[in-house]
GROMACS .gro file of C-alpha atoms in nm:
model
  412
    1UNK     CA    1   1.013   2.248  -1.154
    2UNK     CA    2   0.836   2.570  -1.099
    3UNK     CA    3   0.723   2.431  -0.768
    4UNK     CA    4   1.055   2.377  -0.586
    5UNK     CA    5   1.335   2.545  -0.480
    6UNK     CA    6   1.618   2.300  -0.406
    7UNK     CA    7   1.694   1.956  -0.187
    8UNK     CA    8   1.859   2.098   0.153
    9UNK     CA    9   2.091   1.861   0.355
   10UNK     CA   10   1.901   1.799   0.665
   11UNK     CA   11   2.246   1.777   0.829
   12UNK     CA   12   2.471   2.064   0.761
   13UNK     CA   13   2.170   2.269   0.564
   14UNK     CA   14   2.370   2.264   0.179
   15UNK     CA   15   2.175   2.288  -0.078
   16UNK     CA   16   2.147   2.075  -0.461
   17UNK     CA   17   1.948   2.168  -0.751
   18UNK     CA   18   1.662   1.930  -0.731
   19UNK     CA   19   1.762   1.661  -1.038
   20UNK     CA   20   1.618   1.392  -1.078
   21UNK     CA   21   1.970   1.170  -0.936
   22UNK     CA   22   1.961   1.300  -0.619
   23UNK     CA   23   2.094   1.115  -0.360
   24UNK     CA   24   2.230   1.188  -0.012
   25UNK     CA   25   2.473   1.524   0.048
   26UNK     CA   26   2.858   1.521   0.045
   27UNK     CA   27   2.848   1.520   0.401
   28UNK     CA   28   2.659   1.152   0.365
   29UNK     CA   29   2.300   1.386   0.544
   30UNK     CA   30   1.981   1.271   0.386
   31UNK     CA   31   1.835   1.552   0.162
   32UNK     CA   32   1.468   1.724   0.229
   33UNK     CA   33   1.288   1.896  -0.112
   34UNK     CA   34   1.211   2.221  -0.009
   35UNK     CA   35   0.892   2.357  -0.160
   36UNK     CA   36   0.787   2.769  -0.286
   37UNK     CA   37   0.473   2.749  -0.093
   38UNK     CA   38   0.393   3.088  -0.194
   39UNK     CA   39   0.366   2.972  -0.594
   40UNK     CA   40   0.162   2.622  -0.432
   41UNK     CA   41  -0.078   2.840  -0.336
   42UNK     CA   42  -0.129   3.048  -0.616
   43UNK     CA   43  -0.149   2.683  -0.820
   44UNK     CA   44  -0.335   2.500  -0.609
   45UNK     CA   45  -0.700   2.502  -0.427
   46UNK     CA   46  -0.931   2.271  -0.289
   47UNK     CA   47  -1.193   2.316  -0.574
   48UNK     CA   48  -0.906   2.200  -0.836
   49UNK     CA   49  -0.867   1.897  -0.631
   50UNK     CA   50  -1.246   1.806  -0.661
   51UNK     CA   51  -1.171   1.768  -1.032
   52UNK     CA   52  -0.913   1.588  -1.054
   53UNK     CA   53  -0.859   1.192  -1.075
   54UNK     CA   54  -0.833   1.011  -0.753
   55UNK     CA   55  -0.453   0.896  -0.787
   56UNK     CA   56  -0.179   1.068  -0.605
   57UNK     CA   57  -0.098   1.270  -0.863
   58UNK     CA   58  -0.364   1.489  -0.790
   59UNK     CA   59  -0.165   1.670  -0.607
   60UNK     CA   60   0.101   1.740  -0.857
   61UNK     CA   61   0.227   2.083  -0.712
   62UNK     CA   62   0.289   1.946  -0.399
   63UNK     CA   63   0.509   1.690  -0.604
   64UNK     CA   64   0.828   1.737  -0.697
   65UNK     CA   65   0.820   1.672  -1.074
   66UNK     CA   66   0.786   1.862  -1.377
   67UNK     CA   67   0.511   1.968  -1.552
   68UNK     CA   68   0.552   1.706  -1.823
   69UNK     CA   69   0.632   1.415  -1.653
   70UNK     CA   70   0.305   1.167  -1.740
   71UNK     CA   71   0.183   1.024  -1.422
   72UNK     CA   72   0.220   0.657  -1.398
   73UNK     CA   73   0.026   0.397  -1.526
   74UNK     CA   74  -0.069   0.225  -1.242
   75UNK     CA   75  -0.383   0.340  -0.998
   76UNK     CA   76  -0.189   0.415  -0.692
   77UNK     CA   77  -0.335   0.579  -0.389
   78UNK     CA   78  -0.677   0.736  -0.306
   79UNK     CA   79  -0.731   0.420  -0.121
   80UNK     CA   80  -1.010   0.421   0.174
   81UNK     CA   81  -1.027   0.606   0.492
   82UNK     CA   82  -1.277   0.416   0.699
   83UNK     CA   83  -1.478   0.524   0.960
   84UNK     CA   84  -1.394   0.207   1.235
   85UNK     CA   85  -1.688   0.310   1.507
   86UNK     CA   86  -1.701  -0.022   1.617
   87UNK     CA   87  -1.348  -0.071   1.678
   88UNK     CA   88  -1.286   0.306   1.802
   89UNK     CA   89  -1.549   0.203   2.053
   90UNK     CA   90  -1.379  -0.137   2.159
   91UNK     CA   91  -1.050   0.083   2.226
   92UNK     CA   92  -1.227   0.370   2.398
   93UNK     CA   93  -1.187   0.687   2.183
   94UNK     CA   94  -1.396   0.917   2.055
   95UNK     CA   95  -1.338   0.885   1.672
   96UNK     CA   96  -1.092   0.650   1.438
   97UNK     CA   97  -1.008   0.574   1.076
   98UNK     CA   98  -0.881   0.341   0.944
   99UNK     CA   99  -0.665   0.419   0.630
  100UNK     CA  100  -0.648   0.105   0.436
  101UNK     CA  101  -0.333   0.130   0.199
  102UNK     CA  102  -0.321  -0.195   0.178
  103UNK     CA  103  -0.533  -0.139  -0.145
  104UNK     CA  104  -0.271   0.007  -0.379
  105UNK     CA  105  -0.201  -0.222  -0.669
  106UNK     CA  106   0.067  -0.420  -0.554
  107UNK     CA  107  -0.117  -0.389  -0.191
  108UNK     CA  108   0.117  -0.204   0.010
  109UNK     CA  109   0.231   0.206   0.125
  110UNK     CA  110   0.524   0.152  -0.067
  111UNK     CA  111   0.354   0.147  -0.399
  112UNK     CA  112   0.309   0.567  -0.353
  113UNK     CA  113   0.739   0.586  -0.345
  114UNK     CA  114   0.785   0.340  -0.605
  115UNK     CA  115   0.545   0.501  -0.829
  116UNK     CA  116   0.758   0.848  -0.780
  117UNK     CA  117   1.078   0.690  -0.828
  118UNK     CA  118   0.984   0.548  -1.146
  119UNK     CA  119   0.853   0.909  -1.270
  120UNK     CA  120   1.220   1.017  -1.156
  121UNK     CA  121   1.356   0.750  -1.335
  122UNK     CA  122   1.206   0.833  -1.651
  123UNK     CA  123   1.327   1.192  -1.615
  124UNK     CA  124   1.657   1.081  -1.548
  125UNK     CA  125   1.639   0.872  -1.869
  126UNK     CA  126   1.705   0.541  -1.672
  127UNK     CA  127   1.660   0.230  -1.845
  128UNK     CA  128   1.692   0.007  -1.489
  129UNK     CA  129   1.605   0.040  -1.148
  130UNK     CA  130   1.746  -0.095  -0.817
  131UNK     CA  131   1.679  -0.129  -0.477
  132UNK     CA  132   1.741  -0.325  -0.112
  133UNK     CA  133   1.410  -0.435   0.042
  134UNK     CA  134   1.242  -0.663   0.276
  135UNK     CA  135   0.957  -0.666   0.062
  136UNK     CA  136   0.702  -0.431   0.002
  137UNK     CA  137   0.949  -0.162  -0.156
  138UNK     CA  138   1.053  -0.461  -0.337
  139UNK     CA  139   0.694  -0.563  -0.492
  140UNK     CA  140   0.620  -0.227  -0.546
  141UNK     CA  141   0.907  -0.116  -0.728
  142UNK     CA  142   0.915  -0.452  -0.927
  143UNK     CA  143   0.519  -0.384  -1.014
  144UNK     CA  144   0.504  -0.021  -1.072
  145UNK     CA  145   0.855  -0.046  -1.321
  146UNK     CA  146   0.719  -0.341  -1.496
  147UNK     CA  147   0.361  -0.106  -1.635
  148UNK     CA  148   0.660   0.170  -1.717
  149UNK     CA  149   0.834  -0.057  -1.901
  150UNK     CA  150   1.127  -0.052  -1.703
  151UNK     CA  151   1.399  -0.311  -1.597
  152UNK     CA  152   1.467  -0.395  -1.222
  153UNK     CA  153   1.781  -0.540  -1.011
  154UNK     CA  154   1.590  -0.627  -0.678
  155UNK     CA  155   1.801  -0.741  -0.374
  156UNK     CA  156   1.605  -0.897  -0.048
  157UNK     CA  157   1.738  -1.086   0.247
  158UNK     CA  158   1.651  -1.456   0.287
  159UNK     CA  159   1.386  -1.425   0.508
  160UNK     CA  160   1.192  -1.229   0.310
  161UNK     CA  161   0.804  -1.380   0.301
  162UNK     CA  162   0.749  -1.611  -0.004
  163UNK     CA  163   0.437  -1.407  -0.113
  164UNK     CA  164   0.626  -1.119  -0.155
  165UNK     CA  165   0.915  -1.294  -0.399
  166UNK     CA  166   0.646  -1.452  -0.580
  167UNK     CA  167   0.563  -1.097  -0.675
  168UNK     CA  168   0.859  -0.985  -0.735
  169UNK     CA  169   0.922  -1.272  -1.003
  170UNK     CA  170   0.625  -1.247  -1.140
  171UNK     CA  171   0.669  -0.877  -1.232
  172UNK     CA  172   0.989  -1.015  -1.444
  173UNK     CA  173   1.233  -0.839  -1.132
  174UNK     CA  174   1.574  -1.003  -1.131
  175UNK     CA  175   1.596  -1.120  -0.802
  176UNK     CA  176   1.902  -1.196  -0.538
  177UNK     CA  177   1.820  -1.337  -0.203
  178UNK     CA  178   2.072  -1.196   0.033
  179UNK     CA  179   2.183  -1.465   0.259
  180UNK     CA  180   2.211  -1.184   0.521
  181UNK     CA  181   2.022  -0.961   0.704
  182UNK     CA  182   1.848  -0.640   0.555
  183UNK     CA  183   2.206  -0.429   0.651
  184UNK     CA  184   2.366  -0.690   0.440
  185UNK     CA  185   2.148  -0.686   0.165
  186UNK     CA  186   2.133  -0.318   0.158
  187UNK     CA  187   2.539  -0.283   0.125
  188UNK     CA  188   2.536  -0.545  -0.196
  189UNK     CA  189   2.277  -0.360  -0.334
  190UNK     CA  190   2.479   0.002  -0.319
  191UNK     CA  191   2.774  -0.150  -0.443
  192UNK     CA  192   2.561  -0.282  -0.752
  193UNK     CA  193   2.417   0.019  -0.835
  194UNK     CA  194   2.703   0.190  -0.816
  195UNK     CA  195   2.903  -0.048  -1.046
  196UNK     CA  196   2.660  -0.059  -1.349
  197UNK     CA  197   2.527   0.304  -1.263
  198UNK     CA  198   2.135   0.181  -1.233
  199UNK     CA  199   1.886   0.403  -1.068
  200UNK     CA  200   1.841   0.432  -0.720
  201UNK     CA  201   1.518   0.326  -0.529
  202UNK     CA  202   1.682   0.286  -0.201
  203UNK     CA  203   1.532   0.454   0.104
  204UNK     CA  204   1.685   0.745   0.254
  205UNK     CA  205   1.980   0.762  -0.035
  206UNK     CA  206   1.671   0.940  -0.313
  207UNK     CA  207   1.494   1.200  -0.140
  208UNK     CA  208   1.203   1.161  -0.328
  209UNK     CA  209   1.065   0.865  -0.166
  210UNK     CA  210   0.926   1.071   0.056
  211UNK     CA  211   0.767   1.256  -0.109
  212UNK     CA  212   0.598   1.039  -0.285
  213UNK     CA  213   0.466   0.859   0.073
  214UNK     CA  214   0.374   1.202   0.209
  215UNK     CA  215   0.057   1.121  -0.048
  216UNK     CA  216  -0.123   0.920   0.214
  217UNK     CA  217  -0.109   1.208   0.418
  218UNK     CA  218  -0.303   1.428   0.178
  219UNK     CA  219  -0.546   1.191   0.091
  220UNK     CA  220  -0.627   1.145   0.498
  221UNK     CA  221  -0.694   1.581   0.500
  222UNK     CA  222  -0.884   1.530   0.181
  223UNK     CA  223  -1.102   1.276   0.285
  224UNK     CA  224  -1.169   1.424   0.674
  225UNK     CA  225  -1.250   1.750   0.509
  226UNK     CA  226  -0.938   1.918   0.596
  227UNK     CA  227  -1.011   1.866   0.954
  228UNK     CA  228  -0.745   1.671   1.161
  229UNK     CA  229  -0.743   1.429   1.396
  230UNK     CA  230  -0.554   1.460   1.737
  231UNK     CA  231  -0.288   1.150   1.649
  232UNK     CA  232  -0.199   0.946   1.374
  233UNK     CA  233  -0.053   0.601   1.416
  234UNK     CA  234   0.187   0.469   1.183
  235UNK     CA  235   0.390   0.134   1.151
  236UNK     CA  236   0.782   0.247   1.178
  237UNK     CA  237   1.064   0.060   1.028
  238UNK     CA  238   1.320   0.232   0.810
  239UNK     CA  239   1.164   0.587   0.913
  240UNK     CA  240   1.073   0.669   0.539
  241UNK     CA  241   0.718   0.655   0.589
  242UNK     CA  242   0.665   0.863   0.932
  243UNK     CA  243   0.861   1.090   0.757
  244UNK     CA  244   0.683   1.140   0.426
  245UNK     CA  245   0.337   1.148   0.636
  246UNK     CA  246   0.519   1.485   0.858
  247UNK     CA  247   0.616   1.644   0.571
  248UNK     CA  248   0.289   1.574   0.358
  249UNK     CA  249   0.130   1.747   0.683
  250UNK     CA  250   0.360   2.013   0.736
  251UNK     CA  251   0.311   2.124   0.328
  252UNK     CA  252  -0.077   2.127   0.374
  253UNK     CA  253  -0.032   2.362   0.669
  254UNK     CA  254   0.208   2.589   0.469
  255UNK     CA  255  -0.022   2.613   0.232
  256UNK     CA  256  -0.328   2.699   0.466
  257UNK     CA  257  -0.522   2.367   0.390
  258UNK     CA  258  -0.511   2.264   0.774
  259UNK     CA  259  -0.535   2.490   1.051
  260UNK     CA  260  -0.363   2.257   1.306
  261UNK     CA  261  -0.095   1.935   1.260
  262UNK     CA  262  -0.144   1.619   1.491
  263UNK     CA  263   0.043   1.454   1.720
  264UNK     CA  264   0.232   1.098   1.524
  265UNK     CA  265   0.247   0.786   1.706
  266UNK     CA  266   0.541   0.586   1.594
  267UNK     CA  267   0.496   0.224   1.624
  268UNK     CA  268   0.782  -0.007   1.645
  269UNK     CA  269   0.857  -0.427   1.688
  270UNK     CA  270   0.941  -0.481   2.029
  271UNK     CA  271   1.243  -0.700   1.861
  272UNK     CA  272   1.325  -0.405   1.640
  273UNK     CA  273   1.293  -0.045   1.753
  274UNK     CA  274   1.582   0.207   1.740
  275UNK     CA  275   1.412   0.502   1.610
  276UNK     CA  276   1.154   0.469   1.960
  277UNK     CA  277   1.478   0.359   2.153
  278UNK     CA  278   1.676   0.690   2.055
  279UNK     CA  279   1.315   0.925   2.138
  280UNK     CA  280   1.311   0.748   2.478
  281UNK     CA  281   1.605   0.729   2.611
  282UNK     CA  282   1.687   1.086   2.435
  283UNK     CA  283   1.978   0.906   2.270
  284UNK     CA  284   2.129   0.870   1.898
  285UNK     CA  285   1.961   0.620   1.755
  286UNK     CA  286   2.181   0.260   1.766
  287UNK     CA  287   2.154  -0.062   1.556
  288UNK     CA  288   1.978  -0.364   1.704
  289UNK     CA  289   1.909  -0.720   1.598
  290UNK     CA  290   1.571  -0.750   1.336
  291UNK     CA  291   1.389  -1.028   1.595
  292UNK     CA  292   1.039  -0.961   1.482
  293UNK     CA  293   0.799  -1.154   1.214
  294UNK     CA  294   0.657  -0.800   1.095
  295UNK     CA  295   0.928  -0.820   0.841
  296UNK     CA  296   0.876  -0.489   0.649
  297UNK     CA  297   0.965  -0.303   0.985
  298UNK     CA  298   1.259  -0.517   1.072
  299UNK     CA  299   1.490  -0.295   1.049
  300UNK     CA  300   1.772  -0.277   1.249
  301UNK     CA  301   2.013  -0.002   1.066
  302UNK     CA  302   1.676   0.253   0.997
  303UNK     CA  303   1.846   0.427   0.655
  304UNK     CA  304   1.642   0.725   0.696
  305UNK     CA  305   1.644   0.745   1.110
  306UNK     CA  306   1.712   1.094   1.075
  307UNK     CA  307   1.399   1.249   0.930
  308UNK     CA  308   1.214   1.027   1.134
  309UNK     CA  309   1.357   1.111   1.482
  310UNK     CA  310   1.284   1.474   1.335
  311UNK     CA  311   0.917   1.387   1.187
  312UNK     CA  312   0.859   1.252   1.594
  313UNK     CA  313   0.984   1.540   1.787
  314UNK     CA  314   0.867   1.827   1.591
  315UNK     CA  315   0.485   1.685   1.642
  316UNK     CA  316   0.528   1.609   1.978
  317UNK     CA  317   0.475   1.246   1.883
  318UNK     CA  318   0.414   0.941   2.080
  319UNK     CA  319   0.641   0.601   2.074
  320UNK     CA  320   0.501   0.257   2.148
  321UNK     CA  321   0.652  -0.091   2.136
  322UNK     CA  322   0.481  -0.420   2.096
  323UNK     CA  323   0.536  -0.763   2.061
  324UNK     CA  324   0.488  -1.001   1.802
  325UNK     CA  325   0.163  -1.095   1.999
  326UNK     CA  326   0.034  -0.794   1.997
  327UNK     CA  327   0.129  -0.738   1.634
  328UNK     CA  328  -0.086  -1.082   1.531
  329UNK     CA  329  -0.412  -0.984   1.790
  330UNK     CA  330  -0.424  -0.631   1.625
  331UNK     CA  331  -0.436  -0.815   1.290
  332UNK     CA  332  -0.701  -1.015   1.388
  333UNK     CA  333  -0.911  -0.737   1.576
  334UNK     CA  334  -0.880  -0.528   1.242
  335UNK     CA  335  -1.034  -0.841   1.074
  336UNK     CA  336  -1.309  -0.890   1.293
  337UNK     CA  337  -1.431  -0.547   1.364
  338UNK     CA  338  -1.348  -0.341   1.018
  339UNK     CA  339  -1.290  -0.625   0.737
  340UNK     CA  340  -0.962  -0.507   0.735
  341UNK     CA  341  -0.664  -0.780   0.656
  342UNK     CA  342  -0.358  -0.613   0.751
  343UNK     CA  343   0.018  -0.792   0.726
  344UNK     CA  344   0.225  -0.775   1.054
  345UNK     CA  345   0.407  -0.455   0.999
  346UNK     CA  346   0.094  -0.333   0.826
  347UNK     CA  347  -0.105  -0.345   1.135
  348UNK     CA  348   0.178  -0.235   1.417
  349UNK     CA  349   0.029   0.106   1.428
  350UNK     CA  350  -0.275  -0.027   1.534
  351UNK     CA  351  -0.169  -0.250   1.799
  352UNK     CA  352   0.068   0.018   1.934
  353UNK     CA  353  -0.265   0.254   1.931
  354UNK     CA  354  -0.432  -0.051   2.139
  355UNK     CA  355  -0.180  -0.041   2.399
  356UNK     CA  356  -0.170   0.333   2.430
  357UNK     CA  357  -0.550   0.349   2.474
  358UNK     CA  358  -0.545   0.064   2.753
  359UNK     CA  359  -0.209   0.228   2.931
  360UNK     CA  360  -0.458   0.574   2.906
  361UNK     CA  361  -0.232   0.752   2.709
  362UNK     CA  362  -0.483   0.796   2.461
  363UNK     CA  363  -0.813   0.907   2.588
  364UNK     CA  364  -1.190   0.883   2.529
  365UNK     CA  365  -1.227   1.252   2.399
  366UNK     CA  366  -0.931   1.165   2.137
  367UNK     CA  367  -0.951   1.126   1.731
  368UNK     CA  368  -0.710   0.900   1.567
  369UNK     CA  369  -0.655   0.777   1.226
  370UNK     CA  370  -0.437   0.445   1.233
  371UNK     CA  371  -0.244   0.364   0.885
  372UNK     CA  372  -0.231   0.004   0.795
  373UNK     CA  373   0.017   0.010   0.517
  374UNK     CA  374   0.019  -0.348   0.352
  375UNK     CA  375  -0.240  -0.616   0.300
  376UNK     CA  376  -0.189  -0.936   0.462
  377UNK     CA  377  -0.211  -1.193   0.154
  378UNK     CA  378   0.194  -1.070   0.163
  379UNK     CA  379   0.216  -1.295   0.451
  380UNK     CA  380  -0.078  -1.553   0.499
  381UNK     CA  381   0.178  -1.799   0.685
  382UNK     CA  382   0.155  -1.591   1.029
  383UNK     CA  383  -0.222  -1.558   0.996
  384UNK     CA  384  -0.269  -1.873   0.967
  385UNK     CA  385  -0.057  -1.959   1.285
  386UNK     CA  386  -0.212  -1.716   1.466
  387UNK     CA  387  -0.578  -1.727   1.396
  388UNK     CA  388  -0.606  -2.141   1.395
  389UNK     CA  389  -0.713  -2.395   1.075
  390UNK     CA  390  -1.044  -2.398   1.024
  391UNK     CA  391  -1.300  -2.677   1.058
  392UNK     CA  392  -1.212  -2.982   0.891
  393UNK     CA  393  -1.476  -3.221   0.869
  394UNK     CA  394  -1.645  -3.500   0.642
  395UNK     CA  395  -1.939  -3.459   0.426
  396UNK     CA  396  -2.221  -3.515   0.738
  397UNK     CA  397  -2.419  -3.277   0.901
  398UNK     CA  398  -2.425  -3.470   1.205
  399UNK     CA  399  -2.060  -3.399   1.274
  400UNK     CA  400  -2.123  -3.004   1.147
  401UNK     CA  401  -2.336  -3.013   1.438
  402UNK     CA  402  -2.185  -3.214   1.643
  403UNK     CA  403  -1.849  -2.965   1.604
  404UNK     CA  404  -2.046  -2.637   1.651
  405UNK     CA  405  -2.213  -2.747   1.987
  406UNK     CA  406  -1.824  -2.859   2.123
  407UNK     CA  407  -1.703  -2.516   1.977
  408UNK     CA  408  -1.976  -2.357   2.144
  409UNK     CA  409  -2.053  -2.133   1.836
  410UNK     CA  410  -2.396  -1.954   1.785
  411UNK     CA  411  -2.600  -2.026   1.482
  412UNK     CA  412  -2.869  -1.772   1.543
   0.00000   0.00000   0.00000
């Protein structure tokens, strides 16, 4: 790959020649692809991109694989960035986005890593691909192998949402329900790809997961016309994702496509956050229970806590905290104001924006864009405990009426 130089140990800084195998350093650090910029931008300019089909492989030299690696066959990324005046309004800043990744094809963020690890796998001549997931890494993977033609081992604890297995089967995944937590599923799912030698999806063990979740990142630039916003929220679990988006920023500023980075707001489960627990209390980052219903963020042993804690402090980020009933009112404010169906963990970096913008923290004269990184079909269950059954009624106008005058609903 004429665009990259090696994978560095973000730990003790030794360096691999970027294969497509990669996993974590000797020293068990998580490993960072470091880019030659200074070829990038002899490769790459905004008028190229204008040509270019609206996938995330349209920015190819900022990806690390080669030339002749076919990009995959299913439409992932270039989903919307909407302009959300009505809710930016309600909260009380100046400008916000939303970017709705919920529209990939298997309707999560996830779908922009699984989509590079399955051009990695075909590199590495893989036949069968693993991973450990609550969910959406799970769906995705499953989905985005399955157009490639490839075989998948999927492991996923027993709590993992029913919409998201049904999925997974139906994308021909073998699947094992863990009965564990995610820690528990992740350790069975190590030991099985190390037995029959499959290749790895796993967060923070391949390093170019990342990478390929940095994408979202680049498409927000792209679409705001290179001009950032002052913060961008993000749901955190794992700490894959906050990390991809910092590094997907950092390379567009290396490259002179930005003139300025913004701050990241990491958004965490009140009953699950040790990624915000380490930034605030300045402390390594230690496991805690997964008490939360936004399942794709329940994650209690964060695999790739390292980058993220990294990803937060270099930007000067934000971190935020909020319940379970602030996770299910943000999902139903993104509903009502932007048309916007978010899953819990989708929508956390939106109700941890809400909270900073009523604690002040966030001000009037502030831009945002706020991520929502999976759809909320994955999990209808919640939705529908949150936001009520609807009207249930005979066939008699009488009692339509009679119901919308006791509801005290306008009809004009």
């Amino acid at each position: 790959m004429k665009n990259v130089i090696h994978a560095k140990c973000v730990k003790c800084g030794k360096t691999y020649e970027a294969t497509p195998n990669l996993t974590n350093c000797e020293c068990g650090g998580i490993l960072d692809i470091v880019y030659d910029y200074d070829y990038i931008k002899k490769s790459l300019t905004k008028e190229k991109l204008k040509t270019r089909p609206n996938t995330m492989w349209r920015y190819r030299e900022l990806l690390p694989v080669e030339e002749t690696t076919p990009d995959t066959p299913l439409r992932v990324g270039w989903s919307p960035l909407y302009e959300a005046d009505r809710l930016g309004e309600l909260l009380g800043v100046k400008k916000l986005w939303i970017k709705d990744d919920g529209q990939n094809p298997t309707a999560s963020l996830k779908d922009r890593a699984s989509a590079m690890a399955v051009a990695k796998a075909k590199e590495a001549g893989a036949k069968i691909i693993a991973c450990s997931s609550t969910g959406n890494a799970a769906s995705s993977l499953a989905g985005n192998a399955a157009a490639a033609g490839l075989r998948t081992f999927i492991f996923v604890p027993e709590r993992a949402p029913k919409g998201k297995v049904a999925q997974l089967m139906t994308f021909g995944a073998n699947v094992i329900s863990v009965q564990g937590n995610y820690e528990e599923t992740f350790e069975l799912s190590k030991k099985a790809i190390d037995k029959w030698g499959w290749y790895n999806r796993n967060a923070a063990i391949n390093p170019y997961l990342s990478e390929g979740k940095k994408t979202v990142s680049l498409e927000i630039a792209e679409q705001l016309d290179w001009k950032m916003p002052d913060y961008l929220a993000i749901s955190v679990g794992d700490g894959c994702t906050i990390a991809g988006v910092w590094k997907g920023l950092k390379d567009l500023y290396a490259i002179g496509f930005i003139d300025r980075l913004p701050r990241l707001i990491s958004a965490q489960a009140e009953g699950c956050h040790p990624i915000n627990r380490a930034i605030a209390e300045n402390k390594p980052w230690e496991p805690m229970e997964e008490n939360t219903l936004a399942d794709s963020i329940a994650v209690g042993v964060p695999r790739n806590a390292d980058k993220a804690l990294m990803a937060i402090r270099e930007s000067n980020g934000i971190v935020v905290n909020v319940t379970d009933e602030e996770i299910m009112a943000a999902q139903k404010l993104l509903g009502t104001t932007c048309g916007v169906f978010g899953e819990p963990a989708g929508v956390t970096g939106t109700a941890g924006l809400r909270k900073l913008c009523e604690q002040g923290v966030i001000g009037k004269n502030d831009t945002v864009v706020s991520v929502v990184t999976g759809n909320g079909l994955k999990d209808v269950a919640n939705a529908i405990k949150f936001c009520g059954e609807p009207m249930k009624l005979p066939n008699d106008l009488d009692a339509l009426v009679a119901e919308i005058d006791r509801r005290g609903l306008k009809t004009e």
